[in-house]
CSV table of C-alpha atoms in Angstrom, one decimal:
chain,number,residue,atom,x,y,z
A,169,MET,CA,86.0,78.6,133.1
A,170,PRO,CA,89.3,78.5,135.1
A,171,THR,CA,90.2,75.4,137.1
A,172,ALA,CA,89.2,75.3,140.7
A,173,GLY,CA,92.8,75.4,141.9
A,174,ARG,CA,93.7,78.7,140.4
A,175,SER,CA,95.7,80.9,142.7
A,176,GLU,CA,95.2,84.6,143.1
A,177,ALA,CA,98.8,85.2,142.0
A,178,SER,CA,98.2,83.6,138.6
A,179,HIS,CA,95.3,85.9,137.8
A,180,GLU,CA,95.8,89.7,137.8
A,181,GLU,CA,92.9,92.0,136.9
A,182,ARG,CA,92.9,95.8,136.2
A,183,PRO,CA,89.9,98.2,136.5
A,184,LEU,CA,88.4,99.4,133.3
A,185,ASN,CA,87.7,103.0,132.3
A,186,ALA,CA,84.2,102.0,131.1
A,187,SER,CA,83.1,105.6,130.5
A,188,ALA,CA,86.0,106.2,128.1
A,189,LEU,CA,85.3,103.0,126.2
A,190,LEU,CA,81.6,103.7,125.9
A,191,ALA,CA,82.2,107.2,124.7
A,192,THR,CA,84.1,106.0,121.6
A,193,ASP,CA,83.5,103.4,119.0
A,194,GLU,CA,82.6,99.8,119.9
A,195,PRO,CA,85.4,98.2,121.9
A,196,ALA,CA,87.4,95.3,120.5
A,197,LEU,CA,89.2,92.6,122.4
A,198,VAL,CA,93.0,92.1,122.0
A,199,ALA,CA,95.0,89.3,123.5
A,200,ASP,CA,98.5,88.0,123.7
A,201,VAL,CA,98.7,84.3,124.4
A,202,GLY,CA,102.1,82.7,125.1
A,203,GLY,CA,103.2,79.3,126.4
A,204,THR,CA,102.9,80.4,130.1
A,205,HIS,CA,100.7,83.5,130.4
A,206,ALA,CA,97.8,85.2,128.5
A,207,ARG,CA,97.0,88.9,128.6
A,208,PHE,CA,93.6,90.4,127.6
A,209,ALA,CA,92.7,94.0,127.0
A,210,LEU,CA,90.0,96.2,125.3
A,211,VAL,CA,90.7,98.9,122.8
A,212,SER,CA,88.3,101.3,121.3
A,213,GLY,CA,88.1,102.8,117.8
A,214,GLY,CA,91.5,103.3,116.3
A,215,SER,CA,93.2,103.6,119.7
A,216,MET,CA,96.6,102.0,120.3
A,217,ALA,CA,96.2,102.2,124.1
A,218,PRO,CA,94.8,98.9,125.3
A,219,GLN,CA,93.1,98.8,128.7
A,220,LEU,CA,94.3,95.7,130.3
A,221,LEU,CA,91.6,93.3,131.6
A,222,ALA,CA,93.7,90.6,133.1
A,223,LYS,CA,96.9,88.6,133.0
A,224,VAL,CA,96.3,84.9,133.6
A,225,ALA,CA,98.2,81.6,133.8
A,226,CYS,CA,97.4,79.5,130.8
A,227,ALA,CA,97.7,76.3,132.9
A,228,ASP,CA,94.6,77.4,134.7
A,229,TYR,CA,92.4,76.8,131.7
A,230,PRO,CA,91.7,73.8,129.5
A,231,GLY,CA,91.8,75.8,126.3
A,232,LEU,CA,91.9,79.2,124.7
A,233,ASP,CA,88.1,79.4,124.4
A,234,ALA,CA,87.7,79.0,128.1
A,235,ALA,CA,90.3,81.6,128.9
A,236,ILE,CA,88.7,84.2,126.6
A,237,ALA,CA,85.2,83.4,127.7
A,238,ASP,CA,86.2,83.8,131.3
A,239,GLN,CA,87.3,87.4,130.6
A,240,LEU,CA,84.3,88.3,128.4
A,241,ASP,CA,81.8,87.0,131.0
A,242,ARG,CA,83.2,89.5,133.5
A,243,LEU,CA,82.3,92.5,131.2
A,244,PRO,CA,79.1,94.5,131.3
A,245,PRO,CA,76.9,93.8,128.2
A,246,ALA,CA,77.6,97.3,126.8
A,247,LEU,CA,81.4,96.5,126.6
A,248,ARG,CA,81.0,93.0,125.1
A,249,PRO,CA,83.2,93.2,122.0
A,250,ARG,CA,82.2,92.0,118.5
A,251,ARG,CA,85.7,92.1,117.1
A,252,ALA,CA,89.0,90.6,118.4
A,253,ALA,CA,92.6,90.3,117.5
A,254,ILE,CA,94.4,87.4,119.2
A,255,ALA,CA,98.2,86.8,119.1
A,256,VAL,CA,99.3,83.3,119.8
A,257,ALA,CA,102.6,81.6,120.2
A,258,ALA,CA,101.9,79.2,117.4
A,259,VAL,CA,102.1,78.5,113.6
A,260,VAL,CA,99.2,80.4,112.1
A,261,SER,CA,98.6,79.0,108.6
A,262,SER,CA,95.3,77.2,108.6
A,263,ASP,CA,92.0,77.1,110.5
A,264,VAL,CA,93.3,74.6,113.0
A,265,VAL,CA,96.0,76.1,115.3
A,266,ARG,CA,98.1,74.3,118.0
A,267,LEU,CA,100.2,76.3,120.4
A,268,THR,CA,103.9,75.3,120.1
A,269,ASN,CA,104.7,75.1,123.9
A,270,LEU,CA,101.2,74.6,125.3
A,271,ASP,CA,98.7,71.8,124.9
A,272,TRP,CA,96.0,73.9,123.3
A,273,GLU,CA,94.4,73.3,119.9
A,274,PHE,CA,91.5,75.1,118.4
A,275,SER,CA,89.7,76.0,115.1
A,276,VAL,CA,89.7,79.7,114.4
A,277,GLU,CA,86.2,79.7,112.9
A,278,GLU,CA,84.8,77.6,115.7
A,279,LEU,CA,86.4,80.0,118.2
A,280,ARG,CA,84.9,83.0,116.5
A,281,GLN,CA,81.4,81.4,116.5
A,282,GLY,CA,81.7,80.2,120.1
A,283,LEU,CA,82.6,83.7,121.3
A,284,ASP,CA,79.9,85.3,119.2
A,285,LEU,CA,82.3,87.6,117.4
A,286,ASP,CA,81.7,89.3,114.0
A,287,GLU,CA,85.5,89.4,113.3
A,288,LEU,CA,88.4,87.4,114.6
A,289,LEU,CA,91.9,88.2,113.5
A,290,LEU,CA,94.5,85.6,114.5
A,291,LEU,CA,98.2,86.5,114.6
A,292,ASN,CA,101.4,84.9,115.5
A,293,ASP,CA,102.7,86.4,118.7
A,294,PHE,CA,105.8,87.9,117.2
A,295,GLU,CA,103.9,89.1,114.1
A,296,ALA,CA,101.8,91.1,116.6
A,297,LEU,CA,105.0,92.3,118.3
A,298,ALA,CA,106.3,93.5,114.9
A,299,TRP,CA,103.2,95.5,114.3
A,300,SER,CA,103.9,97.3,117.6
A,301,LEU,CA,107.3,98.6,116.7
A,302,PRO,CA,106.2,102.0,115.1
A,303,GLN,CA,104.0,102.6,118.1
A,304,LEU,CA,106.7,102.2,120.8
A,305,ARG,CA,107.9,105.3,122.7
A,306,ASP,CA,111.5,106.1,123.3
A,307,ASP,CA,111.1,105.5,127.1
A,308,GLU,CA,109.9,101.9,126.3
A,309,LEU,CA,113.2,101.0,124.6
A,310,ARG,CA,116.7,100.5,126.0
A,311,ARG,CA,119.5,100.9,123.5
A,312,VAL,CA,122.3,98.3,123.4
A,313,GLY,CA,125.4,99.5,121.5
A,314,GLY,CA,125.7,102.1,118.7
A,315,GLY,CA,124.3,102.5,115.2
A,316,ARG,CA,121.7,104.7,113.6
A,317,ALA,CA,118.4,103.6,112.3
A,318,ASP,CA,117.1,104.3,108.8
A,319,PRO,CA,113.5,105.4,109.6
A,320,ARG,CA,112.3,103.7,106.3
A,321,GLY,CA,114.4,100.6,106.6
A,322,PRO,CA,113.1,97.1,107.5
A,323,ARG,CA,112.9,96.4,111.3
A,324,ALA,CA,113.6,93.0,112.9
A,325,VAL,CA,112.4,91.7,116.2
A,326,ILE,CA,113.6,88.6,118.1
A,327,GLY,CA,113.0,87.6,121.6
A,328,PRO,CA,113.2,84.7,124.1
A,329,GLY,CA,110.1,84.1,126.2
A,330,THR,CA,108.9,80.6,126.9
A,331,GLY,CA,110.0,79.9,123.3
A,332,LEU,CA,112.0,82.1,120.8
A,333,GLY,CA,110.0,84.4,118.6
A,334,VAL,CA,111.2,86.0,115.4
A,335,SER,CA,109.5,88.5,113.0
A,336,GLY,CA,110.1,91.6,111.0
A,337,LEU,CA,108.3,94.7,109.7
A,338,ILE,CA,108.9,95.6,106.1
A,339,PRO,CA,108.1,99.0,104.4
A,340,CYS,CA,105.3,98.6,101.9
A,341,ARG,CA,103.6,101.4,99.9
A,342,GLY,CA,104.0,104.0,102.6
A,343,GLY,CA,103.0,101.6,105.4
A,344,TRP,CA,104.2,98.4,106.9
A,345,ALA,CA,103.8,94.6,106.4
A,346,ALA,CA,104.6,92.2,109.2
A,347,ILE,CA,106.3,88.9,108.6
A,348,ARG,CA,104.8,85.7,110.0
A,349,GLY,CA,107.4,83.0,110.5
A,350,GLU,CA,109.0,80.5,112.8
A,351,GLY,CA,112.6,81.7,112.9
A,352,GLY,CA,113.1,80.5,116.4
A,353,HIS,CA,113.2,76.9,115.1
A,354,VAL,CA,116.1,77.4,112.7
A,355,SER,CA,119.1,75.1,113.4
A,356,PHE,CA,121.4,76.4,116.1
A,357,SER,CA,124.7,77.4,114.7
A,358,PRO,CA,127.8,77.5,117.0
A,359,ALA,CA,130.0,80.5,116.6
A,360,ASP,CA,133.2,79.0,118.3
A,361,GLU,CA,134.6,75.8,119.6
A,362,ARG,CA,133.0,76.2,123.0
A,363,GLU,CA,129.6,76.5,121.5
A,364,LEU,CA,130.3,73.5,119.4
A,365,ALA,CA,131.0,71.6,122.6
A,366,LEU,CA,127.7,72.9,124.1
A,367,LEU,CA,125.9,71.8,120.9
A,368,ALA,CA,127.4,68.3,121.2
A,369,CYS,CA,126.1,68.0,124.7
A,370,VAL,CA,122.5,68.8,123.6
A,371,TRP,CA,122.8,66.6,120.5
A,372,LYS,CA,122.8,63.6,123.0
A,373,ASP,CA,119.1,64.4,123.8
A,374,PHE,CA,117.9,66.0,120.5
A,375,PRO,CA,119.0,65.0,116.9
A,376,HIS,CA,117.9,68.5,115.8
A,377,VAL,CA,118.9,71.4,118.1
A,378,SER,CA,117.0,74.6,117.2
A,379,ALA,CA,117.9,78.0,118.4
A,380,GLU,CA,114.9,77.8,120.7
A,381,ARG,CA,116.4,74.7,122.4
A,382,LEU,CA,119.0,76.9,124.0
A,383,VAL,CA,118.0,80.6,123.7
A,384,SER,CA,114.6,80.6,125.4
A,385,GLY,CA,112.8,79.9,128.6
A,386,ILE,CA,112.5,76.3,127.9
A,387,GLY,CA,116.1,76.2,126.7
A,388,LEU,CA,117.8,78.0,129.5
A,389,PRO,CA,117.9,75.0,131.9
A,390,MET,CA,119.3,72.8,129.1
A,391,LEU,CA,121.9,75.5,128.3
A,392,HIS,CA,122.8,75.7,132.0
A,393,ARG,CA,123.4,72.0,132.3
A,394,ALA,CA,125.6,72.0,129.1
A,395,VAL,CA,127.6,75.0,130.2
A,396,CYS,CA,128.4,73.5,133.6
A,397,ARG,CA,129.4,70.2,131.9
A,398,VAL,CA,131.6,71.8,129.3
A,399,ASP,CA,133.2,74.4,131.7
A,400,GLY,CA,133.6,71.9,134.5
A,401,LEU,CA,131.5,73.9,136.9
A,402,PRO,CA,129.3,72.5,139.8
A,403,TYR,CA,125.8,71.9,138.5
A,404,ARG,CA,122.4,71.8,140.3
A,405,GLU,CA,119.1,71.8,138.5
A,406,LEU,CA,117.5,75.3,138.8
A,407,PRO,CA,114.4,77.0,137.3
A,408,VAL,CA,114.9,79.9,134.9
A,409,ALA,CA,114.1,82.6,137.4
A,410,GLU,CA,116.8,81.3,139.8
A,411,ILE,CA,119.4,81.0,137.0
A,412,ALA,CA,118.7,84.6,136.1
A,413,GLN,CA,118.8,85.8,139.7
A,414,HIS,CA,122.1,84.1,140.5
A,415,ALA,CA,123.6,85.6,137.3
A,416,ARG,CA,122.4,89.1,138.2
A,417,ASP,CA,123.8,88.7,141.7
A,418,GLY,CA,127.0,87.0,140.7
A,419,THR,CA,126.4,84.3,143.3
A,420,ASP,CA,126.8,81.2,141.0
A,421,ALA,CA,129.6,80.8,138.4
A,422,GLY,CA,127.6,78.3,136.4
A,423,CYS,CA,124.5,80.6,136.2
A,424,ALA,CA,126.7,83.6,135.3
A,425,ALA,CA,128.4,81.6,132.5
A,426,THR,CA,125.0,80.4,131.3
A,427,ILE,CA,123.6,83.9,130.9
A,428,ALA,CA,126.8,85.1,129.3
A,429,SER,CA,126.5,82.3,126.7
A,430,PHE,CA,122.8,83.1,126.3
A,431,GLY,CA,123.5,86.7,125.5
A,432,ALA,CA,126.3,85.9,123.1
A,433,MET,CA,124.1,83.3,121.3
A,434,LEU,CA,121.2,85.8,121.1
A,435,GLY,CA,123.7,88.3,119.6
A,436,THR,CA,124.7,85.9,116.9
A,437,LEU,CA,121.0,85.1,116.1
A,438,ALA,CA,120.0,88.8,116.0
A,439,GLY,CA,123.0,89.6,113.8
A,440,ASN,CA,122.0,86.9,111.4
A,441,LEU,CA,118.4,88.2,111.3
A,442,ALA,CA,119.7,91.7,110.6
A,443,LEU,CA,121.6,90.5,107.6
A,444,THR,CA,118.7,88.3,106.4
A,445,LEU,CA,116.1,91.1,106.5
A,446,GLY,CA,118.4,93.9,105.7
A,447,ALA,CA,117.1,95.5,109.0
A,448,THR,CA,118.6,98.9,108.6
A,449,GLY,CA,115.7,100.2,110.7
A,450,GLY,CA,117.0,98.4,113.7
A,451,VAL,CA,116.7,95.2,115.6
A,452,TYR,CA,114.4,94.9,118.6
A,453,ILE,CA,114.8,92.4,121.5
A,454,GLY,CA,111.4,91.3,122.8
A,455,GLY,CA,110.1,88.5,125.1
A,456,GLY,CA,110.0,88.4,128.8
A,457,ILE,CA,113.5,87.2,129.7
A,458,VAL,CA,116.0,89.8,128.5
A,459,PRO,CA,114.4,92.8,130.2
A,460,LYS,CA,114.7,91.0,133.5
A,461,LEU,CA,118.4,90.2,133.1
A,462,GLY,CA,119.5,93.8,133.5
A,463,ALA,CA,123.3,94.3,133.8
A,464,ALA,CA,123.9,90.6,133.3
A,465,PHE,CA,122.7,90.9,129.8
A,466,GLU,CA,124.6,94.1,129.1
A,467,ARG,CA,127.8,92.4,130.4
A,468,SER,CA,127.4,89.6,127.8
A,469,ALA,CA,128.9,89.6,124.4
A,470,PHE,CA,125.5,90.3,122.7
A,471,ARG,CA,126.5,93.4,120.8
A,472,GLU,CA,130.0,92.0,120.0
A,473,ARG,CA,128.5,88.9,118.5
A,474,PHE,CA,125.8,91.0,116.7
A,475,GLU,CA,128.6,92.9,114.9
A,476,SER,CA,130.9,89.9,114.4
A,477,LYS,CA,130.0,89.2,110.8
A,478,GLY,CA,133.4,89.2,109.0
A,479,ARG,CA,133.3,91.3,105.9
A,480,PHE,CA,129.9,92.7,107.0
A,481,ALA,CA,131.0,93.7,110.5
A,482,SER,CA,130.8,97.4,109.6
A,483,HIS,CA,127.3,96.8,108.1
A,484,ASN,CA,125.9,95.4,111.3
A,485,ALA,CA,127.8,97.9,113.4
A,486,ALA,CA,125.7,100.6,111.8
A,487,ILE,CA,122.4,98.9,112.8
A,488,PRO,CA,121.1,99.9,116.3
A,489,THR,CA,119.6,97.3,118.7
A,490,TRP,CA,117.1,97.9,121.5
A,491,VAL,CA,115.6,95.9,124.3
A,492,ILE,CA,111.8,96.4,124.5
A,493,HIS,CA,110.7,97.4,128.0
A,494,ALA,CA,107.1,98.2,127.2
A,495,GLU,CA,104.5,96.5,129.4
A,496,THR,CA,102.2,95.0,126.8
A,497,PRO,CA,103.7,95.6,123.3
A,498,ALA,CA,102.0,92.6,121.6
A,499,LEU,CA,98.6,94.0,122.7
A,500,VAL,CA,99.5,97.3,121.1
A,501,GLY,CA,100.6,95.4,117.9
A,502,ALA,CA,97.4,93.3,117.9
A,503,ALA,CA,95.4,96.6,118.1
A,504,ALA,CA,97.4,98.0,115.2
A,505,ALA,CA,96.9,94.9,113.1
A,506,LEU,CA,93.2,94.8,113.8
A,507,ARG,CA,92.9,98.4,112.7
A,508,ASP,CA,94.9,97.9,109.5
A,509,MET,CA,94.6,94.3,108.4
A,510,GLY,CA,91.0,94.0,109.5
A,511,ALA,CA,90.0,97.1,107.6
A,512,ALA,CA,91.7,95.8,104.5
A,513,SER,CA,90.3,92.3,104.6
A,514,GLY,CA,86.7,93.4,104.3
A,515,ARG,CA,85.7,90.0,105.9
A,516,SER,CA,83.5,89.2,108.9
A,517,ALA,CA,86.1,86.7,110.1
A,518,ALA,CA,89.8,87.0,109.1
A,519,GLN,CA,91.0,83.5,108.2
A,520,PRO,CA,94.7,82.6,108.5
A,521,GLY,CA,96.4,82.3,105.1
A,522,GLU,CA,93.6,84.0,103.2
A,523,ARG,CA,94.4,87.7,103.6
A,524,ARG,CA,97.1,90.1,102.6
A,525,PRO,CA,98.6,92.7,104.9
A,526,ALA,CA,96.7,96.0,104.9
A,527,ALA,CA,100.0,97.8,104.6
A,528,CYS,CA,100.2,96.4,101.1
A,529,ALA,CA,96.7,97.5,100.2
A,530,GLU,CA,96.2,100.8,98.5
A,531,GLY,CA,95.4,103.6,100.9
A,532,VAL,CA,95.3,101.4,104.0
A,533,GLY,CA,97.7,101.0,106.8
A,534,SER,CA,99.9,104.1,106.1
A,535,ARG,CA,102.1,105.6,108.8
A,536,ALA,CA,102.9,109.2,109.0
A,537,ASP,CA,105.7,109.0,111.6
A,538,TRP,CA,108.0,106.3,110.2
A,539,ARG,CA,109.6,106.5,113.7
């Protein structure tokens, strides 16, 4: 159960269309659990349209089991799901999972048994986001720059939220296979002398500076401090939301310079990812920060840095980039993965590291649209 001090603002609930869920196949639970918030929804049958149950603050719960149980206990018995797909901001490679930026640890099998589920599919959060890419509508994407996507080419997704997530979607036998990785923790690589000076500032606190240390929600305050120090600008400690607000409004030079650096660094990372995966199908920017930056992000050198790859500049210039503006894309991806990977696994409980993607199984996980 949630802690007694939970505020109403930290817990948002949505009404369910119970009759629609009951009229179809048995509903399944899908969830997207980050370092700050968790979202829960129900899907029915092969639907890719989750009905959102709630968005909650992770800090209001002692663990993932309590957060999920709180949502399930609110459901009528007829809607209690027997299957679930849960995306978590964590390394998913064994039965024991610990969230990267949250003090939650759990056993996948114990979680399944404790929630009385027949099937539990656990995903990395950006693995789930990758699964959502073929399902996204045009009005849920905002293009940044030029390029033209190869509809059958690999697709990459990267995004700063609390941390920095990275994944990709690879064509496989007429369908797709999502990549599970931890690309946000690669070493940060400066692109010019100024970024080298920024890196030197952060090195004083951390012997290894990952991309996430600077290009993420937990990294923005550190980047802000380093930018003000290197550029000789007045500094005051600010939370992420205020840094972003001042940058959008143009009311603080240090904040504006921080978001400009943030966008440029993200462009370098996204361009590197495009080259690594051969992402001719496009690169998608997810996470909760960039969509809220608006014109401040578009004014940054993101696209210039994305294309600035020396002899491969023309290669990256041909690859389109989009910012994802969908409300709950990881929930859509979790539903897609449960439909495809769960069907292929043939297991009552999908265990991390013991299954292969359904898109690589004969006759399973195919896509007709290749959008």
